PDB file of C-alpha atoms in Angstrom:
ATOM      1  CA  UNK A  18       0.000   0.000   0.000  1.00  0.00           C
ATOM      2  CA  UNK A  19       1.478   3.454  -1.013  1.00  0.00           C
ATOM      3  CA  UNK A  20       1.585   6.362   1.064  1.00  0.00           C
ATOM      4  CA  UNK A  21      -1.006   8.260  -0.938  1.00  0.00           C
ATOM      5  CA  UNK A  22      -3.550   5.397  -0.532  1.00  0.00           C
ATOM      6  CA  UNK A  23      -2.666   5.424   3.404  1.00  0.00           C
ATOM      7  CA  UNK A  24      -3.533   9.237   3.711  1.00  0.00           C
ATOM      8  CA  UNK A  25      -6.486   9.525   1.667  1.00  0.00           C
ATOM      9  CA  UNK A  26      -8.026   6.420   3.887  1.00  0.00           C
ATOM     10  CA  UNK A  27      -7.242   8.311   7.019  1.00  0.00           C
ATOM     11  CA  UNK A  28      -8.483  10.997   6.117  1.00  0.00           C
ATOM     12  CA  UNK A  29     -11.523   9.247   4.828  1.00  0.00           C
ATOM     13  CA  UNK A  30     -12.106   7.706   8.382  1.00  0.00           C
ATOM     14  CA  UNK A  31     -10.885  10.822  10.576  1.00  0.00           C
ATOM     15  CA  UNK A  32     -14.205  12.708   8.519  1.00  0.00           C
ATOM     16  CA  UNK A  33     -16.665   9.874   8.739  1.00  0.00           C
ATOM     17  CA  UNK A  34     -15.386   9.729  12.761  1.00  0.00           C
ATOM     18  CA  UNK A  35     -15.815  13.453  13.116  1.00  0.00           C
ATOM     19  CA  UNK A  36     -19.577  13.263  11.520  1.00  0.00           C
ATOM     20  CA  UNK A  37     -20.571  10.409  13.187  1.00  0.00           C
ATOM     21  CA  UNK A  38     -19.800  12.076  16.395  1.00  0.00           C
ATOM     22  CA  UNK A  39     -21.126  15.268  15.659  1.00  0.00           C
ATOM     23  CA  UNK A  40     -24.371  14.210  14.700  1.00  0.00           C
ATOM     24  CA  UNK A  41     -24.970  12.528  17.664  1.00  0.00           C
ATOM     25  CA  UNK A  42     -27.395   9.454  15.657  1.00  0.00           C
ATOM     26  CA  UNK A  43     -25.652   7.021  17.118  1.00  0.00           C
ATOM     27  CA  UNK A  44     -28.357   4.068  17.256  1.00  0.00           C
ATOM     28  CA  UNK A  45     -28.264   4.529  12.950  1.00  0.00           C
ATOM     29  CA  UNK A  46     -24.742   3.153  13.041  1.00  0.00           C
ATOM     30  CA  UNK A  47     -25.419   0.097  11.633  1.00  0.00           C
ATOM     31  CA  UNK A  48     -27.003   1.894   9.196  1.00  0.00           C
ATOM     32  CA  UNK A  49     -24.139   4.112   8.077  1.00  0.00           C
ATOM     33  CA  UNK A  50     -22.029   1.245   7.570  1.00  0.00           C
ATOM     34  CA  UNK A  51     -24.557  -0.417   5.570  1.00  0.00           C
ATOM     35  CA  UNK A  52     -24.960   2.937   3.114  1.00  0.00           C
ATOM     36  CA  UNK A  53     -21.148   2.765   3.210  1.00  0.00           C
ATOM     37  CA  UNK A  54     -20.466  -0.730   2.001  1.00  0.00           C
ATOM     38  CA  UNK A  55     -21.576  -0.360  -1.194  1.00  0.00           C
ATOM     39  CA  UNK A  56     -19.625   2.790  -2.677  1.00  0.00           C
ATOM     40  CA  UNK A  57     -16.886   2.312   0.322  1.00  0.00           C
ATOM     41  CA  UNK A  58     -16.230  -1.237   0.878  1.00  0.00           C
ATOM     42  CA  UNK A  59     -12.894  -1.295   0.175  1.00  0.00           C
ATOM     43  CA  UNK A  60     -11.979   1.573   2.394  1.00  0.00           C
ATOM     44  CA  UNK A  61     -14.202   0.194   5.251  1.00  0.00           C
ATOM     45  CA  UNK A  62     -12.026  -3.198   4.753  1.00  0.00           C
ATOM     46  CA  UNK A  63      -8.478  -1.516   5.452  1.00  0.00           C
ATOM     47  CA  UNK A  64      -7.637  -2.951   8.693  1.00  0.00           C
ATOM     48  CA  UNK A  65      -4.300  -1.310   8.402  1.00  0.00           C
ATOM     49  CA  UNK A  66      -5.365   2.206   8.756  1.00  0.00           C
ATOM     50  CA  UNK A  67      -8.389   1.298  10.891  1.00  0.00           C
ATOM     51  CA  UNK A  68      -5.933  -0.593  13.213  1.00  0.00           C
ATOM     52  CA  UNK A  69      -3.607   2.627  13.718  1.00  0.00           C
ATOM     53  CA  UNK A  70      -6.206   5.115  14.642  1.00  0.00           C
ATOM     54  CA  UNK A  71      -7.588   3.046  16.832  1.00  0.00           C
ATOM     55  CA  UNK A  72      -4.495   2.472  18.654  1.00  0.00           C
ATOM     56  CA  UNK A  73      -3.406   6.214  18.385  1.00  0.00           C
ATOM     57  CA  UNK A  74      -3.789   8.900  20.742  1.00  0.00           C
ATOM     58  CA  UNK A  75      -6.201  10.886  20.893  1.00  0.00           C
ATOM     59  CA  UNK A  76      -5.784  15.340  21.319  1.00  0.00           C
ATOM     60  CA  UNK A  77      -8.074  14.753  24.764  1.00  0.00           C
ATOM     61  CA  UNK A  78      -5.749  12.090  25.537  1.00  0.00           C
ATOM     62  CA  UNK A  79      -2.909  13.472  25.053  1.00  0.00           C
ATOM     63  CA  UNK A  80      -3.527  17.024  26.930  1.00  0.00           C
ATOM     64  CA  UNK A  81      -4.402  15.122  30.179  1.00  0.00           C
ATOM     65  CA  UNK A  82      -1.128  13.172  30.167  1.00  0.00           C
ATOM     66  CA  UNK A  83       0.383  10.088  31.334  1.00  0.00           C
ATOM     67  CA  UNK A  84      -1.763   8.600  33.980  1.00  0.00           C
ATOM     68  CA  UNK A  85      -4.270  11.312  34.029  1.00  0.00           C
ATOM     69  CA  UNK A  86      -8.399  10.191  34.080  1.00  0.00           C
ATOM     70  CA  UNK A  87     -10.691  11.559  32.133  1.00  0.00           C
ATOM     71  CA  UNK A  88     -13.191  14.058  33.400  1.00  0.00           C
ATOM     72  CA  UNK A  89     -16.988  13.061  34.872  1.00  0.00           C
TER      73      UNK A  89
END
């Protein structure tokens, strides 16, 4: 996989992450990824990049700290 490929799937995820979130519809989930499958199924199959931003950091995280739990 080139680098090119790499970004534009992160990119694709880090939007579809940030609308997901934002629009707060969680109970349609299922139905996002269904909706997705058929234009994106490739992209929703790259367990590469889904791998690494699920085992990255995130901003929140990383303000707090080391050892630091999160708020509420």
């Amino acid at each position: 996989m080139d680098a090119s490929h790499s970004r534009d799937n992160r990119a694709f995820f880090q939007v579809l992450l940030t609308f997901f979130i934002e629009i707060e519809l969680h109970e349609h989930a299922a139905y996002l990824v269904d909706s997705l499958w058929d234009c994106a199924g490739p992209r929703l199959r790259d367990w590469e990049i889904i791998s690494a931003l699920l085992l990255e950091e995130s901003p929140a995280e990383a303000a707090r700290g080391p050892g630091t739990e999160p708020p509420g």
